[in-house]
Structures are given as structure tokens and as C-alpha cells.
mmCIF file of N, CA, C and O in Angstrom:
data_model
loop_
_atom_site.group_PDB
_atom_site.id
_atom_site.type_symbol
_atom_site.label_atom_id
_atom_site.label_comp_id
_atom_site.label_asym_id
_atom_site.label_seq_id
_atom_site.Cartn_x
_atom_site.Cartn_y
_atom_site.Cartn_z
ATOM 1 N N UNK N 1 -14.626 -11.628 -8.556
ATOM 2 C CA UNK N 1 -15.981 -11.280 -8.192
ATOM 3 C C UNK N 1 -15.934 -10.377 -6.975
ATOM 4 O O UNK N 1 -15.163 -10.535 -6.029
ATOM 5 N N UNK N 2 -16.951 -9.291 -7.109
ATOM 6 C CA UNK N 2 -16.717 -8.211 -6.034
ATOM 7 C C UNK N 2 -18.610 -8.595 -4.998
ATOM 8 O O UNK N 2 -19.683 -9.009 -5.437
ATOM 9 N N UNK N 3 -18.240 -8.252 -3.797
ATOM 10 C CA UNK N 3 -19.478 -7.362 -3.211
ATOM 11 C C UNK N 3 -19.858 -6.109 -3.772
ATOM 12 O O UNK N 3 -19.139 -5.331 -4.400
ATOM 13 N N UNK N 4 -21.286 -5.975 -3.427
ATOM 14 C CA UNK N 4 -21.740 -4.549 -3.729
ATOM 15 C C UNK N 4 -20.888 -3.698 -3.380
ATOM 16 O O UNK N 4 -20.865 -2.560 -3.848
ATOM 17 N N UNK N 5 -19.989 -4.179 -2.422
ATOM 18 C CA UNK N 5 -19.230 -2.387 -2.093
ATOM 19 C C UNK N 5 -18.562 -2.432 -2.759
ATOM 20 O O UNK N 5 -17.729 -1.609 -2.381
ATOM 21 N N UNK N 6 -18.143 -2.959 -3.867
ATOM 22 C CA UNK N 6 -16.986 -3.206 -4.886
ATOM 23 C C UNK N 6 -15.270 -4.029 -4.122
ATOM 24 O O UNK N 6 -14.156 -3.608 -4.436
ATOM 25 N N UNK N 7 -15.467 -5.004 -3.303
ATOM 26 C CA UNK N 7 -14.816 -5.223 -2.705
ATOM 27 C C UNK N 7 -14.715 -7.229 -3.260
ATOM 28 O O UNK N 7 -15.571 -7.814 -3.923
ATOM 29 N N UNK N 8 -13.552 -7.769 -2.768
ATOM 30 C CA UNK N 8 -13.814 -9.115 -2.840
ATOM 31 C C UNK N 8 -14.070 -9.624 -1.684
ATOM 32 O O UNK N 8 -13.676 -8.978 -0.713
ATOM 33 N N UNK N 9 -14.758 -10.844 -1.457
ATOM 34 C CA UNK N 9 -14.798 -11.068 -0.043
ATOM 35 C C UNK N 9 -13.973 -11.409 1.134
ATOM 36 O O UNK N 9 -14.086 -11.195 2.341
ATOM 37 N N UNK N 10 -13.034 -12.059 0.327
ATOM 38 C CA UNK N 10 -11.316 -12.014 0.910
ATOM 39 C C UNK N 10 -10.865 -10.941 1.761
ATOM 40 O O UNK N 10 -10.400 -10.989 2.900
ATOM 41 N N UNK N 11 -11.104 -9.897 0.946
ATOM 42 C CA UNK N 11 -10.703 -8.571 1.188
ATOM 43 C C UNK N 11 -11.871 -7.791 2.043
ATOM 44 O O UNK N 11 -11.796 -6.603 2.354
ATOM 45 N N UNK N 12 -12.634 -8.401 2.269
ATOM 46 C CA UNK N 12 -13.695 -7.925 3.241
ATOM 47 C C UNK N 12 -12.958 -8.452 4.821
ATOM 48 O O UNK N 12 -12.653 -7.888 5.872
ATOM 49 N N UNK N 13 -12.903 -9.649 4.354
ATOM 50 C CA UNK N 13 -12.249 -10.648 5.528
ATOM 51 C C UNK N 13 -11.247 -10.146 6.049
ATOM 52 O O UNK N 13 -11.106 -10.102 7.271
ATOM 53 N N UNK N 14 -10.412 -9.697 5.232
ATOM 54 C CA UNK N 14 -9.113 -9.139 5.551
ATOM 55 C C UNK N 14 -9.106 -7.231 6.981
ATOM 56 O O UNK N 14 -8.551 -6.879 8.022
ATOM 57 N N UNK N 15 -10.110 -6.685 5.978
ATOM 58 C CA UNK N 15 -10.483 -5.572 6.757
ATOM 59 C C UNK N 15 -10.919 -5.752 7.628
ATOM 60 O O UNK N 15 -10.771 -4.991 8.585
ATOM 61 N N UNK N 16 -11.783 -7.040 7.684
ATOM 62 C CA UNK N 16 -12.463 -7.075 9.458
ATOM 63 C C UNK N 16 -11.860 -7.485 10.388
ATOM 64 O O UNK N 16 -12.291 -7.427 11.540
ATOM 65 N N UNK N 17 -10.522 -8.076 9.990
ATOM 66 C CA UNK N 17 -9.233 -8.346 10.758
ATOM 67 C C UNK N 17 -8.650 -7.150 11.408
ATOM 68 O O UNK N 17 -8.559 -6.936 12.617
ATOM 69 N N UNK N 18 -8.275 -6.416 10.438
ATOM 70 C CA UNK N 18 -7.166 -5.265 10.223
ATOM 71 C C UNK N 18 -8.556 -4.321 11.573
ATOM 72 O O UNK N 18 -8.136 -3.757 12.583
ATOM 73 N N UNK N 19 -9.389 -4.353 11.386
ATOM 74 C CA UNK N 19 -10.526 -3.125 12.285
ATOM 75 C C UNK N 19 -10.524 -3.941 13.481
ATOM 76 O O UNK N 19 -10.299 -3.274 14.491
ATOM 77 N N UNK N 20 -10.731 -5.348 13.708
ATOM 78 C CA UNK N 20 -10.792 -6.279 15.109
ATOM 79 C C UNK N 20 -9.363 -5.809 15.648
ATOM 80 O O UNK N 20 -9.445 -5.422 16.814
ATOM 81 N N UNK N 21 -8.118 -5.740 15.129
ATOM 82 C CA UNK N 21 -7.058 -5.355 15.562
ATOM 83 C C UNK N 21 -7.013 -3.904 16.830
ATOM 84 O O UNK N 21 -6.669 -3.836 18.010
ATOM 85 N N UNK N 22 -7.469 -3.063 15.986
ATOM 86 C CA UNK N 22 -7.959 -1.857 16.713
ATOM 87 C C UNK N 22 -9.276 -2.108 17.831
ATOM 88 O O UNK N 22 -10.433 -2.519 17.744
ATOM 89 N N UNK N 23 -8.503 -1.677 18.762
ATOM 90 C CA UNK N 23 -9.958 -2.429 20.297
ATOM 91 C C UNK N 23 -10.151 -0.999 19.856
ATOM 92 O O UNK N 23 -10.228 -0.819 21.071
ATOM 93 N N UNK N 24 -10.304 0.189 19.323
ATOM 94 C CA UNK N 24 -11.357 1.706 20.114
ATOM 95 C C UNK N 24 -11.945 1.441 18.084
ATOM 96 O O UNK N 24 -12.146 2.529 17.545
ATOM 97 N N UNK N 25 -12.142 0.379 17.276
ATOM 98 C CA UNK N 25 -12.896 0.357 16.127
ATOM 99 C C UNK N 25 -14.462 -0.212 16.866
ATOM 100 O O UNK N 25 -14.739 -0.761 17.932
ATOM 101 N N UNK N 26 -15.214 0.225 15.740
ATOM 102 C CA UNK N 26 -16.738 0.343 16.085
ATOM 103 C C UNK N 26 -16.714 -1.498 16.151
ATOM 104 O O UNK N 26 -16.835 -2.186 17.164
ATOM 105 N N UNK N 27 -16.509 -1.987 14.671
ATOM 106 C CA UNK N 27 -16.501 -3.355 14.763
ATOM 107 C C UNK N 27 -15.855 -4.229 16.058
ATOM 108 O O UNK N 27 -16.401 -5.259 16.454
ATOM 109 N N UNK N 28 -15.039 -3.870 16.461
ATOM 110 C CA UNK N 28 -14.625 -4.351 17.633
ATOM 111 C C UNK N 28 -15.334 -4.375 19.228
ATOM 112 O O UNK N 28 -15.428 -5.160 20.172
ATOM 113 N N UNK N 29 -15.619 -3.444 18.986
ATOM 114 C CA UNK N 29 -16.838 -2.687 20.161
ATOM 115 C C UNK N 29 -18.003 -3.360 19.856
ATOM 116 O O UNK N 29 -18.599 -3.671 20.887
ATOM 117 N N UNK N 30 -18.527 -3.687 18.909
ATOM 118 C CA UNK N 30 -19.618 -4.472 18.369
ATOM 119 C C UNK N 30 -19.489 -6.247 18.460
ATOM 120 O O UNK N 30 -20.552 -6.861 18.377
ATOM 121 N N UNK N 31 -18.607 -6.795 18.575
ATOM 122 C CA UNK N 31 -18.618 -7.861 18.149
ATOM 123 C C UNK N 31 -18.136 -8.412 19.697
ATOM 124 O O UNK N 31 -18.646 -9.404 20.218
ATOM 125 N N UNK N 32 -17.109 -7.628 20.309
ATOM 126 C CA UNK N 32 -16.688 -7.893 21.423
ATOM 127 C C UNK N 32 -15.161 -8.779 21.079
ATOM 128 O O UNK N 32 -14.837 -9.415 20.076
ATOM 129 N N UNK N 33 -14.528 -8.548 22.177
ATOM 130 C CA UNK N 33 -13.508 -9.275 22.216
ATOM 131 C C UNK N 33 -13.073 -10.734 22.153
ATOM 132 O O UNK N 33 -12.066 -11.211 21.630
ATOM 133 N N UNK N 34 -14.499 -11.592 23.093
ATOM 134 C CA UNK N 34 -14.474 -12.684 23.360
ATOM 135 C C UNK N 34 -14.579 -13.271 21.793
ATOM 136 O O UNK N 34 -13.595 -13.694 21.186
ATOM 137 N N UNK N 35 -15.420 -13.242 21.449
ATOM 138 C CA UNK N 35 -15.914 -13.896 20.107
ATOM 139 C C UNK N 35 -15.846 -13.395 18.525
ATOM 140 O O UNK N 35 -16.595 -13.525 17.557
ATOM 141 N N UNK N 36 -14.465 -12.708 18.775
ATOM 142 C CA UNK N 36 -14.233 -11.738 17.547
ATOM 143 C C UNK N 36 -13.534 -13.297 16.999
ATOM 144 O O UNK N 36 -14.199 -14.018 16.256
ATOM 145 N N UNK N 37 -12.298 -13.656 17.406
ATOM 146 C CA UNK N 37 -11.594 -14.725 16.758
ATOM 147 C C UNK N 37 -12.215 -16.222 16.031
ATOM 148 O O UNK N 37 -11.727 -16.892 15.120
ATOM 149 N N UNK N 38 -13.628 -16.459 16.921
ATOM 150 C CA UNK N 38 -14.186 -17.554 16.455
ATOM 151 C C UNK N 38 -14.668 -17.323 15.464
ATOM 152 O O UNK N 38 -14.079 -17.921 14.564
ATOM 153 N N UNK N 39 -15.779 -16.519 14.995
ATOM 154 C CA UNK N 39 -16.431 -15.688 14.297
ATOM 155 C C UNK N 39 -15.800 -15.105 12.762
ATOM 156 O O UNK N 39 -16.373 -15.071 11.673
ATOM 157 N N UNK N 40 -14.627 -14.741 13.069
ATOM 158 C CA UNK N 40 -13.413 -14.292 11.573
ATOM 159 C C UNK N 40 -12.885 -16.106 11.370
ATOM 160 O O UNK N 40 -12.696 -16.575 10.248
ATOM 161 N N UNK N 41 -12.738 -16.808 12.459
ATOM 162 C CA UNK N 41 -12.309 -17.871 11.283
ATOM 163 C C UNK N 41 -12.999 -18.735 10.461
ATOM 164 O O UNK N 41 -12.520 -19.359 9.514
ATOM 165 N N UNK N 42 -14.559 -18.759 10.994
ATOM 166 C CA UNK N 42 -15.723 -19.499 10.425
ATOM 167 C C UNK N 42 -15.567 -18.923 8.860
ATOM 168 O O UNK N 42 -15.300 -19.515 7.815
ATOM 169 N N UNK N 43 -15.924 -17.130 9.222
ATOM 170 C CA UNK N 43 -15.772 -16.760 7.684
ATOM 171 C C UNK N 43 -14.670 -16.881 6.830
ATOM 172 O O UNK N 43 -14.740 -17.221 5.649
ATOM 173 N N UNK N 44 -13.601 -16.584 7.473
ATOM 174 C CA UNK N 44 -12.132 -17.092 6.326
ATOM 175 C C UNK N 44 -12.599 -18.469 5.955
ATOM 176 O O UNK N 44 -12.515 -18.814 4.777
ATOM 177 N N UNK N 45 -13.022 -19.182 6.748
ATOM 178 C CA UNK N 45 -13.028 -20.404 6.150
ATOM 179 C C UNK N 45 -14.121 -20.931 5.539
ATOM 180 O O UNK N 45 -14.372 -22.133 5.636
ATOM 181 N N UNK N 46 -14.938 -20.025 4.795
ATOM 182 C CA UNK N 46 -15.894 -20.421 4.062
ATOM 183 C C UNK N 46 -15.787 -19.518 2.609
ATOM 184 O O UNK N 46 -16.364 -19.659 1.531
ATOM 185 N N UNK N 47 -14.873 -18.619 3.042
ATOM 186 C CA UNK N 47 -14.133 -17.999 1.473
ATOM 187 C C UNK N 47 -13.541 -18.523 0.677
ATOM 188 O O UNK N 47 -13.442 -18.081 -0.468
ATOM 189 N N UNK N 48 -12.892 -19.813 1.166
ATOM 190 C CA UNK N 48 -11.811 -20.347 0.301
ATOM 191 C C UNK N 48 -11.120 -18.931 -0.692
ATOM 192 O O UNK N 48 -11.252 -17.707 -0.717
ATOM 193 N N UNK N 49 -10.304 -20.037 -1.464
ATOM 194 C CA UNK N 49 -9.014 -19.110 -2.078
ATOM 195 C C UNK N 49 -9.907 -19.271 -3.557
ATOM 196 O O UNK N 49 -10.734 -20.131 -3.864
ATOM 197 N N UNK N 50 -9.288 -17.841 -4.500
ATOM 198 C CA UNK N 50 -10.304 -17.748 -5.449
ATOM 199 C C UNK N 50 -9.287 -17.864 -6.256
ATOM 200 O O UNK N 50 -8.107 -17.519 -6.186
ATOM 201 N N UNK N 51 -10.094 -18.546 -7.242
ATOM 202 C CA UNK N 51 -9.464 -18.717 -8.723
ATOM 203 C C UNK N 51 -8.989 -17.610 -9.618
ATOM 204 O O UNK N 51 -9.666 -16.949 -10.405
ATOM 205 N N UNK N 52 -7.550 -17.516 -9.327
ATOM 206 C CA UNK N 52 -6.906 -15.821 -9.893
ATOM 207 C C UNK N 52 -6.528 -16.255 -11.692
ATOM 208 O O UNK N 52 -6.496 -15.399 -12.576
ATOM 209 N N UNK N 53 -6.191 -18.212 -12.002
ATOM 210 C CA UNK N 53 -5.760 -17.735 -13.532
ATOM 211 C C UNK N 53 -7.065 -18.542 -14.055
ATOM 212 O O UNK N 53 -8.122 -19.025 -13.649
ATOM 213 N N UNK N 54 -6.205 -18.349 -15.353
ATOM 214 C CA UNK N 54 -7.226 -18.776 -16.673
ATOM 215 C C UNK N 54 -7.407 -20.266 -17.061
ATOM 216 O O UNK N 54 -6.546 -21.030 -17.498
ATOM 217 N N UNK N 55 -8.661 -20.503 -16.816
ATOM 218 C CA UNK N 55 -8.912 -22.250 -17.103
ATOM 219 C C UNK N 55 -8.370 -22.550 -18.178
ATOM 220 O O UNK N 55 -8.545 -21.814 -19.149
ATOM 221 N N UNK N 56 -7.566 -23.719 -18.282
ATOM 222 C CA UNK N 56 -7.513 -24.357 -19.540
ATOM 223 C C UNK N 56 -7.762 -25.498 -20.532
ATOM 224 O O UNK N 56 -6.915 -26.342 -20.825
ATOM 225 N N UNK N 57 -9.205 -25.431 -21.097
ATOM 226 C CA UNK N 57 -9.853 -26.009 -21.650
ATOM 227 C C UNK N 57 -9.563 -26.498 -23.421
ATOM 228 O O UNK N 57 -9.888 -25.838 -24.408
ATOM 229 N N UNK N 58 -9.230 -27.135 -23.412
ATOM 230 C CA UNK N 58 -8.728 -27.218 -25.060
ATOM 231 C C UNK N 58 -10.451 -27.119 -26.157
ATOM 232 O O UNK N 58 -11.591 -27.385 -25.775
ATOM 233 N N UNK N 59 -10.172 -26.837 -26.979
ATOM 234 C CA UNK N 59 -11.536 -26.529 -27.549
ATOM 235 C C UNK N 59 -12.596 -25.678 -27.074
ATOM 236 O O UNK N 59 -13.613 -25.837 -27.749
ATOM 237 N N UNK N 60 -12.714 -24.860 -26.184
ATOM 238 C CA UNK N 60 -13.153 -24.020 -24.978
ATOM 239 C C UNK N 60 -13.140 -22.444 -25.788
ATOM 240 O O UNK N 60 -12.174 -22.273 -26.532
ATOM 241 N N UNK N 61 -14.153 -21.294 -25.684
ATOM 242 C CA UNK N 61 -14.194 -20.549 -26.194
ATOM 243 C C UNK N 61 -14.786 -19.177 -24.739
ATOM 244 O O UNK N 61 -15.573 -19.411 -23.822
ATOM 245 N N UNK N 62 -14.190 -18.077 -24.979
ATOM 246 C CA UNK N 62 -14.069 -17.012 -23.505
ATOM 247 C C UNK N 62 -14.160 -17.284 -22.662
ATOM 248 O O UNK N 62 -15.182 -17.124 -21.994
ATOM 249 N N UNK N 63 -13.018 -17.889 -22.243
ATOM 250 C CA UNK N 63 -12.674 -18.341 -20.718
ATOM 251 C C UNK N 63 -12.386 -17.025 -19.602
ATOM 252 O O UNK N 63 -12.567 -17.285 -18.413
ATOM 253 N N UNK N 64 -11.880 -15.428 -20.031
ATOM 254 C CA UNK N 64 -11.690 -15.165 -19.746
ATOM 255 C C UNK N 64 -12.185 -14.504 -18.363
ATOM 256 O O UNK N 64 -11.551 -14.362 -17.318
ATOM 257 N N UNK N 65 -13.305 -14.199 -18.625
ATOM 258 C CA UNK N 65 -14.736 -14.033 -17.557
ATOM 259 C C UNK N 65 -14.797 -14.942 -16.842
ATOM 260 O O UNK N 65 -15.824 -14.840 -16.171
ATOM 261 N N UNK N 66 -13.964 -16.257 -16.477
ATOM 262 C CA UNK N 66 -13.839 -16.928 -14.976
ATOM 263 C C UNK N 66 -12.791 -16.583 -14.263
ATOM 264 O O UNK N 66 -12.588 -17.220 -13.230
ATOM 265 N N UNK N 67 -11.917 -15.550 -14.619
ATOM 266 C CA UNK N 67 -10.535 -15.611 -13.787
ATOM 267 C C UNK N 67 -11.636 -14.706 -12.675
ATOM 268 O O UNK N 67 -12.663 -14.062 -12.886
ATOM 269 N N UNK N 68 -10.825 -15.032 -11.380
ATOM 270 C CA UNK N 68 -11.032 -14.119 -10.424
ATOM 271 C C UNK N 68 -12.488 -15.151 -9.381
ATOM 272 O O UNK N 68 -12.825 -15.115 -8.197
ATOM 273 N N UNK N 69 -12.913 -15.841 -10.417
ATOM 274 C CA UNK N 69 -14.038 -16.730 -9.697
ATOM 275 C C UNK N 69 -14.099 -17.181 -8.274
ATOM 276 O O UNK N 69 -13.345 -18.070 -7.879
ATOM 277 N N UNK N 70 -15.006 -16.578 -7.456
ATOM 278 C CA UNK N 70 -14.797 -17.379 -5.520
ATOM 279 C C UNK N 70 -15.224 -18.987 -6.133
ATOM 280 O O UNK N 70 -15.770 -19.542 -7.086
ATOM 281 N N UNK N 71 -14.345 -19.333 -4.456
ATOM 282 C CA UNK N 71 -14.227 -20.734 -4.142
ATOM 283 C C UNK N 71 -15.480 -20.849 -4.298
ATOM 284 O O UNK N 71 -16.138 -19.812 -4.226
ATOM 285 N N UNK N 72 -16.241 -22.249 -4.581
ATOM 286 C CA UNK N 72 -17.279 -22.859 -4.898
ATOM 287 C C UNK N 72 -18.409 -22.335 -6.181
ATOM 288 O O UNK N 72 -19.447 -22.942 -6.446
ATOM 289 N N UNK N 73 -18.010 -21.282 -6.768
ATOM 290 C CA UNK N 73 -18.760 -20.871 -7.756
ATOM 291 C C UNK N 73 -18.586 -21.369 -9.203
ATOM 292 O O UNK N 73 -17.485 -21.491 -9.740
ATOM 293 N N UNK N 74 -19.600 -21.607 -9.704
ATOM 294 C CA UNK N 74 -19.181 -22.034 -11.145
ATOM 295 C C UNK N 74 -19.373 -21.176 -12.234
ATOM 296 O O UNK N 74 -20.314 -20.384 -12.202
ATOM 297 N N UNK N 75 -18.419 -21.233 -13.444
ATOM 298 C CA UNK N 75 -18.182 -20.394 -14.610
ATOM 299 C C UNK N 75 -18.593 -21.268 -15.702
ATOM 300 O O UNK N 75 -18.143 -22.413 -15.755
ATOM 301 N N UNK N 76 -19.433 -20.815 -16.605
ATOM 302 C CA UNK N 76 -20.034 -21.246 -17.849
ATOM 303 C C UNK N 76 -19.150 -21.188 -18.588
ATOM 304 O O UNK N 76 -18.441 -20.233 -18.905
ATOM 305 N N UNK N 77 -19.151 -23.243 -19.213
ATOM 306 C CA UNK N 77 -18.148 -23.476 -19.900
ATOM 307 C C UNK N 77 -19.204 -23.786 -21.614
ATOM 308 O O UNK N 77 -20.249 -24.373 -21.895
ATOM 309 N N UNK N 78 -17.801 -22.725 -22.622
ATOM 310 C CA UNK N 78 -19.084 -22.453 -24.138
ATOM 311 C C UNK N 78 -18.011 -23.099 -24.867
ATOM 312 O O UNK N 78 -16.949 -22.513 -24.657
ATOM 313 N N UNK N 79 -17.874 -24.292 -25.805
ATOM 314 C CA UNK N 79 -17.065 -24.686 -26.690
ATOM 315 C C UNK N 79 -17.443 -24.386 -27.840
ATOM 316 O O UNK N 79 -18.604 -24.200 -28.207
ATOM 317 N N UNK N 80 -15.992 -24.294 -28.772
ATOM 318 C CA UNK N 80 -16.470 -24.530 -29.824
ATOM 319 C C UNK N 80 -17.238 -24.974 -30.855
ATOM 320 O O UNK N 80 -17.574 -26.138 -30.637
ATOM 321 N N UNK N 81 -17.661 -24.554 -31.883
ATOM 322 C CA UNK N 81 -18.600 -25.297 -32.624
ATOM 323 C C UNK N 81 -18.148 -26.613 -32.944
ATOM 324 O O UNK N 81 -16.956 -26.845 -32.739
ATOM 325 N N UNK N 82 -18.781 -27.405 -33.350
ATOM 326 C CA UNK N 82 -18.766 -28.965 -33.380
ATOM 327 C C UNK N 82 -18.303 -29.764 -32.145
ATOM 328 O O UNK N 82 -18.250 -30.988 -32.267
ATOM 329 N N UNK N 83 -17.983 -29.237 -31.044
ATOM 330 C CA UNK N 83 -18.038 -29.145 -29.717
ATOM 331 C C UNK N 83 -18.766 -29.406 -28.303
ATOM 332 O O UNK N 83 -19.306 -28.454 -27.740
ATOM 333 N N UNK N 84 -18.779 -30.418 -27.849
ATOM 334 C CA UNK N 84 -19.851 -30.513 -26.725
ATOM 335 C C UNK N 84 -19.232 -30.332 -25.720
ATOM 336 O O UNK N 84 -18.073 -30.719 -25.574
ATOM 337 N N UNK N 85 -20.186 -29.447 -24.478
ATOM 338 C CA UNK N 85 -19.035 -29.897 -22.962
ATOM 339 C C UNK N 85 -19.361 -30.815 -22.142
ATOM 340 O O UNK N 85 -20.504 -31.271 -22.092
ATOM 341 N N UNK N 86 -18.344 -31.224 -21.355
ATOM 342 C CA UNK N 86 -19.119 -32.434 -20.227
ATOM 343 C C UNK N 86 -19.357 -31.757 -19.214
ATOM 344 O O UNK N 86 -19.387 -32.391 -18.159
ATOM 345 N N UNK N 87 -19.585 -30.399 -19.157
ATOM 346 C CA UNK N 87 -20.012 -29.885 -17.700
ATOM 347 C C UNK N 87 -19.480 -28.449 -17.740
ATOM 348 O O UNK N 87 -18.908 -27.978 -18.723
ATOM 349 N N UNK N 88 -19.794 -27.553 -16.183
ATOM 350 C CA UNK N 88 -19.472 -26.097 -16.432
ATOM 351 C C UNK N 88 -17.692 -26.438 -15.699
ATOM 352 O O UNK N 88 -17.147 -27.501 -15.403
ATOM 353 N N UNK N 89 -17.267 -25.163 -15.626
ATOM 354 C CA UNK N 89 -16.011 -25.463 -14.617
ATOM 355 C C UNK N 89 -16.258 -24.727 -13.372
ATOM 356 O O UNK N 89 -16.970 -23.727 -13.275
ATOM 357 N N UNK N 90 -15.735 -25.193 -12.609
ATOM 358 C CA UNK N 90 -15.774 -24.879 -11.069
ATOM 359 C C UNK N 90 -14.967 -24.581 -10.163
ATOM 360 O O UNK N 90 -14.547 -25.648 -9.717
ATOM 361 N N UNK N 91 -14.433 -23.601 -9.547
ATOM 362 C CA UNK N 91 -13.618 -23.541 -8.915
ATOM 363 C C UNK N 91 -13.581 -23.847 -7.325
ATOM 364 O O UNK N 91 -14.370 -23.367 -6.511
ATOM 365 N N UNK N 92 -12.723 -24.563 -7.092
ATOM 366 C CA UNK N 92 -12.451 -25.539 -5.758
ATOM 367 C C UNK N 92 -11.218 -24.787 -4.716
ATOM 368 O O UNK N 92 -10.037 -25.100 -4.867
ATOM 369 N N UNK N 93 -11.466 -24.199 -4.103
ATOM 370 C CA UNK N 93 -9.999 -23.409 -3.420
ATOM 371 C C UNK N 93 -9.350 -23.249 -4.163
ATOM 372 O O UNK N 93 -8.304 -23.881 -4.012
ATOM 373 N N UNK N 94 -9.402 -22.610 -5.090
ATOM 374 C CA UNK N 94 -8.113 -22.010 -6.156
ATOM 375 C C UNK N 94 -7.964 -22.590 -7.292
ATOM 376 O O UNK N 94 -7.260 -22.103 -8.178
ATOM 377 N N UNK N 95 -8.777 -24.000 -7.446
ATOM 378 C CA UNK N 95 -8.647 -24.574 -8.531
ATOM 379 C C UNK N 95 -9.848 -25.043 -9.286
ATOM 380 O O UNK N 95 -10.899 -25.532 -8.873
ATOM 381 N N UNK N 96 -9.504 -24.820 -10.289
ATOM 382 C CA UNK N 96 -10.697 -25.209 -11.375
ATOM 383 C C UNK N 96 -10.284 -27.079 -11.531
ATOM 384 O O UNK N 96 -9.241 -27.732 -11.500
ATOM 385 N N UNK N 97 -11.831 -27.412 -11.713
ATOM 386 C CA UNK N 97 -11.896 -28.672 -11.879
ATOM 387 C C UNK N 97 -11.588 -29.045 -13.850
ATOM 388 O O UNK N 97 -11.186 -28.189 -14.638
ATOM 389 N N UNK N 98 -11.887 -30.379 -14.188
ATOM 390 C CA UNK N 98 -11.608 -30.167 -15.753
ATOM 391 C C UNK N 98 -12.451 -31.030 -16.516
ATOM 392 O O UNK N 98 -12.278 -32.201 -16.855
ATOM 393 N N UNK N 99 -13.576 -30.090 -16.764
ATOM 394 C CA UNK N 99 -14.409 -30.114 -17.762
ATOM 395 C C UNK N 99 -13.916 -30.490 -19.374
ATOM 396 O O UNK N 99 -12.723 -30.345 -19.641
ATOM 397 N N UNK N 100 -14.590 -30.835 -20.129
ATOM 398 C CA UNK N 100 -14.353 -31.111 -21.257
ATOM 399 C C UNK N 100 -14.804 -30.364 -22.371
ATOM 400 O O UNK N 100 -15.964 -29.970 -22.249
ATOM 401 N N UNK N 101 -14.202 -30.038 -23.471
ATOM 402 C CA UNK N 101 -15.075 -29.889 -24.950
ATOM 403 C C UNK N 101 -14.804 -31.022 -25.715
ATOM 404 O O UNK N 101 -13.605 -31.203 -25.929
ATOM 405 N N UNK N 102 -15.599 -31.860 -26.200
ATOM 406 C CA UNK N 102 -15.504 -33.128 -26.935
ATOM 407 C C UNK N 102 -15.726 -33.386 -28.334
ATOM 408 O O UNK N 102 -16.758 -32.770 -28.605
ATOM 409 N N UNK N 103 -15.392 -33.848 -29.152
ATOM 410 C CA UNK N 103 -15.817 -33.657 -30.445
ATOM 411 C C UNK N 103 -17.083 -34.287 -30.612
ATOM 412 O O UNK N 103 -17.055 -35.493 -30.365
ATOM 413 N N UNK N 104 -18.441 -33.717 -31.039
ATOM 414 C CA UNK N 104 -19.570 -33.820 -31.106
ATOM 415 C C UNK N 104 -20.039 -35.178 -31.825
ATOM 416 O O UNK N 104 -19.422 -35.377 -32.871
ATOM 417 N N UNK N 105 -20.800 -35.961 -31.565
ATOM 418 C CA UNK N 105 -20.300 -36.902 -32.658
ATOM 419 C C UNK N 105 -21.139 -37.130 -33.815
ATOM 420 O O UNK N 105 -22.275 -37.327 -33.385
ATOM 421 N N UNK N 106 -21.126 -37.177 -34.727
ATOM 422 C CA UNK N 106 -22.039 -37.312 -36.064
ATOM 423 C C UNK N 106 -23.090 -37.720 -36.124
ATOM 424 O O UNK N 106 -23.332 -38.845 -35.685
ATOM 425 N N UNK N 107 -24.037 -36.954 -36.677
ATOM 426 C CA UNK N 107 -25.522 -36.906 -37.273
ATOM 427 C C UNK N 107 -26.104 -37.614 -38.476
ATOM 428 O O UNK N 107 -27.286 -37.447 -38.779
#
């Protein structure tokens, strides 16, 4: 998942490091010295680590559209036909939780 600037937020995080580094950057000049460090770790630490592979759901149908998912966001889980899920999946610092597809049970 990107920001509007086409960026991830990780990688936002990362640049505002790499620019705080440089004292004659605007961001640096802006934010100040004192309170640059408190400030970058609040946000690293509300990025968590993002879910880079592919959930694996047995009975589970296009999973593929969750790889890449930020920490705390959830990805719509679609099972197969005759198929129910017990929930969406979610990714937790890097990890997806484990949802179910269940066999539906008779009508």
C-alpha cells in the first residue's frame, strides 16, 4: 500500500530520517533538532512492519491483493464456493492472523 505520493509509509519514515540527518535540510530546520528523534520514533512505531507474503488460506480465493498490506489493516477474505469465512485477515507487524474458509454446512 502506497501514499498519495506513491510512496509506502515505511519509506516515508525512512526519508525523514535520511533528510533529519542533513542539519542545512528544510525538514530539519523545521522540526528542529531537539525534537526531531522523539517525533521519528512515535511514527516508526506506529508503522509497524508490513505484510510482504501471501496469506495462506486453504479454500481461500485472490489472496493476492493482500501482499504488501500495512500493519493493522485488513484484507478481504473471499472463499470458495460452498465455503464460509470466519473472518477477514489482518495483518499484525508482518503477520497475518488465520482466518478460516469452512465447509458450509447443508441446507
Amino acid at each position: 500500500a502506497t501514499t498519495a505520493l506513491g510512496i509506502s509509509a515505511r519509506a516515508g519514515v525512512q526519508a525523514a530520517q535520511q533528510s533529519l540527518g542533513n542539519t542545512t535540510s528544510a525538514l530539519h530546520t523545521l522540526l528542529g533538532s531537539g525534537a526531531v528523534g522523539a517525533k521519528l520514533t512515535i511514527a516508526r512505531s506506529t508503522v509497524g512492519k508490513i505484510c510482504t507474503g501471501l496469506p495462506q488460506v486453504t479454500a481461500a480465493e485472490g489472496l493476492a491483493h493482500c501482499v504488501y498490506t500495512l500493519s493493522g489493516k485488513e484484507c478481504p477474505l473471499t472463499c470458495q464456493p460452498g465455503h464460509v469465512r470466519t473472518g477477514n485477515l489482518v495483518c499484525s507487524d508482518g503477520y497475518w492472523n488465520t482466518p478460516l474458509c469452512i465447509g458450509a454446512p447443508c441446507q
